[in-house]
Coordinates of C-alpha atoms and ligand atoms in Angstrom, one line a residue:
M1 CA -0.9 -28.1 0.7
R2 CA -2.0 -27.7 -2.8
I3 CA -2.3 -23.5 -3.3
G4 CA -3.7 -21.9 -5.7
F5 CA -2.2 -18.2 -6.4
F6 CA -4.4 -15.6 -8.2
S7 CA -3.6 -12.5 -9.7
A8 CA -0.4 -14.1 -10.0
K9 CA 2.5 -12.3 -11.6
P10 CA 6.3 -13.6 -13.1
Y11 CA 7.7 -12.1 -9.9
D12 CA 5.5 -14.0 -7.5
K13 CA 6.4 -17.0 -9.3
T14 CA 9.9 -16.6 -9.1
S15 CA 9.8 -15.7 -5.3
F16 CA 7.3 -18.2 -3.9
I17 CA 8.9 -21.0 -6.2
S18 CA 12.4 -20.5 -4.3
A19 CA 10.9 -19.9 -1.3
N20 CA 9.0 -23.0 -1.3
A21 CA 12.5 -24.8 -2.8
A22 CA 13.8 -23.6 0.4
L23 CA 11.7 -24.9 3.1
E24 CA 13.9 -26.8 5.6
G25 CA 12.2 -30.0 7.3
L26 CA 8.6 -29.2 6.0
P27 CA 6.7 -30.7 3.3
K28 CA 7.0 -28.8 0.2
H29 CA 3.7 -27.1 -1.0
E30 CA 2.3 -27.7 -4.6
L31 CA 2.2 -24.4 -6.1
I32 CA -0.2 -23.3 -8.7
F33 CA -0.5 -19.7 -10.5
F34 CA -3.2 -18.4 -12.1
E35 CA -2.6 -14.7 -13.7
A36 CA -6.7 -14.0 -13.1
A37 CA -7.9 -12.4 -10.1
L38 CA -9.4 -14.5 -7.4
T39 CA -13.5 -14.2 -8.5
A40 CA -16.7 -16.4 -8.1
Q41 CA -15.8 -17.0 -11.5
T42 CA -12.5 -18.3 -11.5
C43 CA -12.3 -19.4 -8.2
G44 CA -13.0 -23.2 -9.5
L45 CA -10.0 -22.9 -11.8
A46 CA -8.2 -25.8 -10.2
D47 CA -9.6 -28.8 -8.5
D48 CA -8.7 -30.0 -4.9
I49 CA -7.2 -26.7 -3.9
E50 CA -6.9 -26.3 0.0
A51 CA -5.7 -22.8 0.1
V52 CA -5.9 -19.7 -2.0
C53 CA -3.5 -17.1 -2.1
V54 CA -4.4 -13.4 -3.2
F55 CA -3.0 -9.9 -3.2
V56 CA -4.5 -6.6 -2.1
N57 CA -7.0 -5.9 -5.1
D58 CA -8.8 -9.3 -4.7
Q59 CA -12.1 -8.9 -3.5
I60 CA -12.9 -11.5 -0.8
D61 CA -16.4 -11.0 -0.1
A62 CA -19.0 -13.1 1.3
H63 CA -20.2 -14.7 -1.6
L64 CA -16.7 -15.7 -3.1
L65 CA -16.4 -17.3 0.1
R66 CA -19.2 -19.3 0.0
C67 CA -18.0 -20.6 -3.2
L68 CA -14.7 -21.1 -1.9
A69 CA -16.0 -23.1 1.2
G70 CA -17.9 -24.9 -1.2
R71 CA -15.1 -26.2 -3.4
G72 CA -13.3 -27.1 -0.2
V73 CA -11.3 -24.4 0.4
K74 CA -9.8 -23.9 4.1
V75 CA -7.5 -21.1 3.9
V76 CA -7.4 -17.8 2.7
A77 CA -3.5 -16.8 2.4
L78 CA -3.0 -12.7 1.9
R79 CA 0.4 -12.1 0.8
C80 CA -0.2 -8.7 1.9
A81 CA -0.5 -6.6 5.3
G82 CA -3.5 -5.0 4.7
F83 CA -6.7 -7.2 4.7
N84 CA -9.3 -4.5 4.4
N85 CA -10.4 -6.6 1.2
V86 CA -12.0 -9.5 3.3
D87 CA -14.7 -10.3 4.9
L88 CA -13.2 -11.6 7.9
A89 CA -17.0 -12.4 9.9
A90 CA -18.0 -14.4 6.8
A91 CA -14.9 -16.3 6.5
R92 CA -14.8 -17.0 10.3
A93 CA -18.5 -18.4 10.0
L94 CA -17.7 -20.5 6.9
G95 CA -14.5 -21.8 8.9
I96 CA -12.0 -20.3 6.7
S97 CA -9.0 -19.3 8.1
V98 CA -7.3 -15.9 6.6
V99 CA -3.5 -15.5 7.3
R100 CA -1.6 -12.5 6.4
V101 CA 1.8 -11.4 6.2
P102 CA 2.0 -8.5 8.7
A103 CA 5.4 -7.3 8.4
Y104 CA 7.6 -8.0 5.6
S105 CA 9.7 -4.8 5.0
P106 CA 8.3 -1.7 6.5
Y107 CA 11.8 -0.1 5.0
A108 CA 10.5 -0.9 1.3
V109 CA 7.1 1.2 2.2
A110 CA 8.6 4.1 4.1
E111 CA 11.7 4.3 1.8
H112 CA 9.0 4.6 -1.5
T113 CA 7.4 7.5 0.6
L114 CA 10.6 9.1 0.7
A115 CA 11.0 8.7 -3.2
L116 CA 7.6 10.4 -3.5
I117 CA 8.5 13.0 -1.2
L118 CA 12.2 14.0 -2.7
T119 CA 10.9 13.7 -6.2
L120 CA 7.9 16.2 -5.8
N121 CA 10.1 18.3 -3.9
R122 CA 12.4 18.8 -6.4
H123 CA 10.6 18.2 -9.6
T124 CA 13.3 15.3 -10.3
H125 CA 10.3 13.7 -12.5
R126 CA 10.2 16.7 -14.5
A127 CA 13.6 17.6 -14.4
Y128 CA 14.5 14.2 -16.1
N129 CA 12.6 14.6 -18.8
R130 CA 13.7 18.4 -19.6
V131 CA 17.1 17.3 -19.5
R132 CA 16.4 14.8 -21.7
E133 CA 15.2 16.7 -24.5
G134 CA 17.9 19.5 -23.9
N135 CA 15.7 21.8 -21.9
F136 CA 18.2 22.8 -19.1
A137 CA 16.3 25.7 -17.5
L138 CA 15.4 25.8 -13.9
N139 CA 12.3 27.6 -14.0
G140 CA 9.3 25.7 -12.1
L141 CA 11.9 23.3 -10.3
L142 CA 12.5 25.1 -7.4
G143 CA 12.2 23.3 -4.1
F144 CA 12.6 23.5 -0.5
D145 CA 14.4 22.4 2.3
L146 CA 13.1 19.3 4.1
N147 CA 15.8 20.3 7.3
G148 CA 13.3 22.1 9.7
K149 CA 9.9 21.6 8.0
T150 CA 6.9 19.6 10.1
V151 CA 6.1 16.3 9.0
G152 CA 2.7 15.1 10.2
I153 CA 2.5 11.0 10.3
M154 CA -0.8 9.6 10.4
G155 CA -0.4 5.8 12.1
T156 CA 2.9 5.2 13.7
G157 CA 2.9 1.4 13.3
R158 CA 5.7 -0.3 11.3
I159 CA 6.1 1.6 8.7
G160 CA 5.0 4.9 10.1
A161 CA 7.9 4.4 12.7
V162 CA 10.5 3.6 10.2
F163 CA 9.2 6.5 8.1
A164 CA 9.7 8.5 11.2
R165 CA 13.0 7.5 11.8
I166 CA 14.0 8.8 8.0
M167 CA 12.2 12.1 8.3
H168 CA 14.3 12.5 11.6
G169 CA 17.1 11.7 9.7
F170 CA 16.4 14.8 7.4
G171 CA 16.1 17.1 10.5
C172 CA 12.4 17.7 10.2
V173 CA 10.0 18.4 12.8
L174 CA 8.1 15.1 13.4
L175 CA 4.1 15.2 14.6
A176 CA 1.9 11.8 14.7
C177 CA -1.5 10.6 15.6
D178 CA -2.1 7.3 16.6
Q179 CA -4.3 5.7 19.3
I180 CA -1.8 3.7 20.2
E181 CA 1.5 5.8 21.0
N182 CA 4.9 4.3 19.9
S183 CA 7.7 4.6 22.5
E184 CA 10.2 4.3 19.7
C185 CA 8.7 7.5 17.9
I186 CA 8.5 9.0 21.2
Q187 CA 12.3 8.6 21.9
L188 CA 13.0 10.2 18.6
G189 CA 11.4 13.3 19.6
V190 CA 7.9 12.5 17.7
R191 CA 5.1 14.9 19.4
Y192 CA 1.7 13.1 19.3
V193 CA -1.2 15.6 18.9
D194 CA -4.7 15.2 17.8
Q195 CA -5.8 14.8 14.0
D196 CA -7.0 18.2 13.3
T197 CA -3.4 20.0 15.1
L198 CA -1.5 17.1 12.9
L199 CA -3.6 19.0 9.7
Q200 CA -2.8 22.1 10.7
Q201 CA 0.8 22.3 11.8
S202 CA 2.3 20.1 9.0
D203 CA 3.9 20.6 5.9
I204 CA 4.1 17.3 4.7
I205 CA 1.5 14.5 5.7
S206 CA 1.9 11.4 4.9
L207 CA -0.6 8.4 5.9
H208 CA 0.4 5.1 7.2
C209 CA -2.9 3.8 8.8
P210 CA -5.0 1.2 7.6
L211 CA -7.9 1.2 5.8
T212 CA -10.9 0.4 7.8
P213 CA -14.7 1.9 8.5
Q214 CA -13.1 5.0 10.6
T215 CA -10.4 5.9 8.3
H216 CA -12.2 5.5 5.3
H217 CA -12.1 9.1 3.6
V218 CA -10.3 10.3 6.6
I219 CA -9.1 12.9 4.6
N220 CA -12.0 14.6 2.9
A221 CA -13.0 18.6 2.2
S222 CA -13.3 19.9 5.5
K223 CA -10.0 18.1 6.8
I224 CA -8.3 19.8 3.5
A225 CA -9.7 22.7 4.3
L226 CA -7.8 22.6 7.8
M227 CA -4.5 21.9 6.1
K228 CA -1.5 24.9 5.4
R229 CA -1.6 26.5 2.1
G230 CA 0.7 24.6 -0.2
V231 CA 0.7 21.2 1.7
M232 CA 2.5 18.2 0.7
L233 CA 0.0 15.2 0.9
I234 CA 1.5 11.4 0.5
N235 CA -0.6 8.4 0.5
T236 CA 1.1 5.1 0.5
G237 CA -1.5 3.3 2.7
R238 CA -4.7 2.4 0.7
G239 CA -6.4 4.6 -1.7
A240 CA -9.9 5.2 0.2
L241 CA -8.1 7.0 2.9
I242 CA -8.5 9.9 0.6
D243 CA -11.7 11.5 -0.8
T244 CA -10.1 11.9 -4.3
G245 CA -12.8 14.4 -5.6
A246 CA -12.0 16.4 -2.7
V247 CA -7.9 16.2 -3.0
I248 CA -8.8 17.2 -6.6
A249 CA -10.4 20.1 -5.8
G250 CA -7.9 21.1 -3.2
L251 CA -5.0 21.0 -6.1
K252 CA -7.4 22.9 -8.3
S253 CA -7.3 25.7 -5.7
G254 CA -3.6 25.5 -4.7
H255 CA -4.5 24.6 -1.2
I256 CA -2.6 21.0 -1.8
G257 CA 0.6 22.2 -3.3
A258 CA 2.1 18.4 -4.3
L259 CA 0.1 14.9 -4.1
G260 CA 2.3 11.9 -4.2
L261 CA 0.2 8.3 -4.2
D262 CA 1.1 4.8 -4.4
V263 CA -2.3 4.1 -3.9
Y264 CA -6.0 4.9 -5.3
E265 CA -9.3 4.4 -4.5
Q266 CA -10.2 2.7 -7.8
E267 CA -7.0 0.9 -8.5
E268 CA -8.7 -2.2 -8.8
G269 CA -8.5 -3.4 -12.3
L270 CA -5.8 -0.6 -13.5
F271 CA -2.6 -1.1 -11.1
F272 CA -0.6 -4.0 -11.6
E273 CA -1.6 -4.4 -15.4
D274 CA 0.0 -2.9 -18.5
H275 CA -2.7 -0.5 -19.7
S276 CA -0.8 1.5 -22.0
S277 CA -2.4 0.8 -25.3
D278 CA -6.0 1.0 -23.9
I279 CA -8.1 4.0 -23.2
I280 CA -8.2 4.5 -19.7
Q281 CA -11.7 5.3 -18.6
D282 CA -11.0 6.7 -15.3
D283 CA -11.6 10.2 -15.6
V284 CA -10.7 10.7 -11.8
L285 CA -7.2 8.9 -12.3
E286 CA -6.6 10.7 -15.9
R287 CA -7.6 14.4 -14.2
L288 CA -5.1 13.6 -11.6
L289 CA -2.3 12.8 -14.1
T290 CA -2.8 16.0 -15.9
F291 CA -1.3 18.0 -12.6
P292 CA 2.4 19.0 -13.1
N293 CA 2.5 18.5 -9.2
V294 CA 1.0 15.1 -9.0
L295 CA 3.1 11.8 -8.7
I296 CA 1.2 8.6 -8.9
T297 CA 3.3 5.3 -8.7
A298 CA 1.2 2.1 -9.1
H299 CA 1.4 0.5 -5.7
Q300 CA 4.8 -0.5 -6.0
G301 CA 5.8 0.5 -2.1
F302 CA 6.3 -3.1 -1.1
F303 CA 8.2 -3.8 -4.5
T304 CA 11.9 -4.5 -2.9
R305 CA 13.7 -7.6 -3.2
E306 CA 13.6 -8.3 0.4
A307 CA 10.1 -7.6 0.6
M308 CA 9.2 -10.0 -1.9
T309 CA 11.4 -12.9 -0.3
A310 CA 10.3 -12.1 3.2
I311 CA 6.3 -12.5 1.8
A312 CA 7.1 -15.6 0.1
E313 CA 8.6 -17.1 3.2
T314 CA 6.0 -16.1 5.8
T315 CA 3.2 -16.9 3.5
L316 CA 4.4 -20.6 2.9
S317 CA 5.1 -20.9 6.8
N318 CA 1.6 -19.6 7.5
L319 CA 0.7 -22.4 5.2
S320 CA 3.0 -24.9 6.8
Q321 CA 1.4 -23.9 10.4
I322 CA -2.0 -24.4 9.3
E323 CA -1.3 -27.7 7.6
Q324 CA 0.1 -28.9 10.5
N325 CA -2.5 -27.9 12.9
L326 CA -0.3 -25.4 14.7
A327 CA -1.3 -21.7 16.0
C328 CA -0.7 -19.3 13.2
P329 CA 0.2 -16.2 14.7
N330 CA -0.5 -14.3 11.5
A331 CA -3.9 -15.4 11.4
L332 CA -6.7 -13.0 11.5
Ligands
NAI401 P1 0.7 -1.3 11.3 O1 -0.6 -2.0 11.8 O2 1.9 -1.8 11.9 O3 0.4 0.2 11.7 C1 -0.9 1.0 11.4 C2 -1.0 1.7 12.6 O4 -2.3 2.7 12.4 C3 -1.2 1.4 13.9 O5 -0.4 2.0 15.0 C4 -3.0 1.9 13.9 O6 -2.9 2.0 15.7 C5 -2.7 3.1 13.4 N1 -4.1 3.6 13.2 C6 -5.4 2.9 13.0 N2 -6.3 4.0 12.9 C7 -5.6 5.1 13.1 C8 -6.2 6.3 12.7 N3 -7.5 6.5 12.7 N4 -5.3 7.7 13.0 C9 -4.2 7.4 12.9 N5 -3.7 6.1 13.1 C10 -4.3 5.0 13.3 O7 0.6 -1.3 9.4 P2 1.5 -0.9 8.7 O8 2.6 -2.4 8.8 O9 2.6 0.0 9.5 O10 1.2 -0.7 7.4 C11 0.1 0.8 7.4 C12 -0.7 0.5 6.5 O11 0.2 0.7 5.0 C13 -1.3 -0.9 5.8 O12 -2.5 -1.0 6.5 C14 -1.4 -1.1 4.8 O13 -3.1 -0.4 3.9 C15 -0.1 0.0 3.7 N6 0.7 -0.8 3.2 C16 0.8 -0.3 1.6 C17 1.9 -1.2 0.8 C18 2.3 -0.1 -0.4 O14 2.9 -1.1 -1.1 N7 1.7 0.9 -0.7 C19 2.5 -2.0 1.4 C20 2.2 -2.3 2.8 C21 1.3 -1.7 3.6

């Protein structure tokens, strides 16, 4: 199949070229890479493309889907798990298949969540700079033992369940809310509670649910008001799970004691790009970056060697199945 990759970075090329070369017993795909994001303007970059392969910040709305259908595109292949950026109803109406990679490495994101927690708690981001400048003082670096603290996990699917296992290893008390209770988590001792109880009782709250109309701004001013004073809030899910303005107010008042983000509501156009020589126009992001107790990474939770290999292999296998008219279990 002739596949156009949009928002393609050098690391995408590396992993997809090697996964394509390793396809066994199947026809190889023709891979064409574009740095540009997929938009109505860029969808005509290559002719005769049967599939487009896109990432988390390519907005696949109804208008773009109509443009793609008009050019004969049959498949949208998401090289990610989340699919909140695709108008699935419009795709279905146009006969365009949408496939994704539901699971590649839950460990990658769960482990990155832990990295955010440990860094914020022990202030290693600040200690690193201090020591390099010859400042060996400990003032302001006081942390707390994770052992015995209550961790609230919103969403115990693949990533939330691995995160629960990790935090269990630290001796934490685990609370969760999810409409589907995960038996592996229950065996671990995770206690399922309603959302408000989780918010009220947790020292650390970590978001692992998908972004849907129901979870949009699931953390807002009234939910923050329920949280313990000094709570640590971590979001590696999707930016819009959090009302960023309300979180900034919570940080300013001291109600939120630490914030770790791998995703940001307005990340599109910023994250995954080098803007180090630009004047950043997003005042909300810039305000967030002024807090010493806020740590932001640019959507790198998924970014491990193992995950990149699995994403490429699954995406190409999804497309091989569609090409051969086989049922694709990862079709949406
Ligand atoms: P999953 O589908 O295995 O689990 C999601 C869980 O959230 C499900 O158990 C579901 O029932 C639950 N859920 C849905 N609505 C909820 C609500 N209102 N409250 C509590 N739980 C709710 O998904 P997986 O693989 O664990 O991924 C979770 C999310 O992580 C993805 O949707 C994606 O947005 C994000 N993600 C972020 C990455 C990163 O690089 N930072 C990489 C991969 C995924």
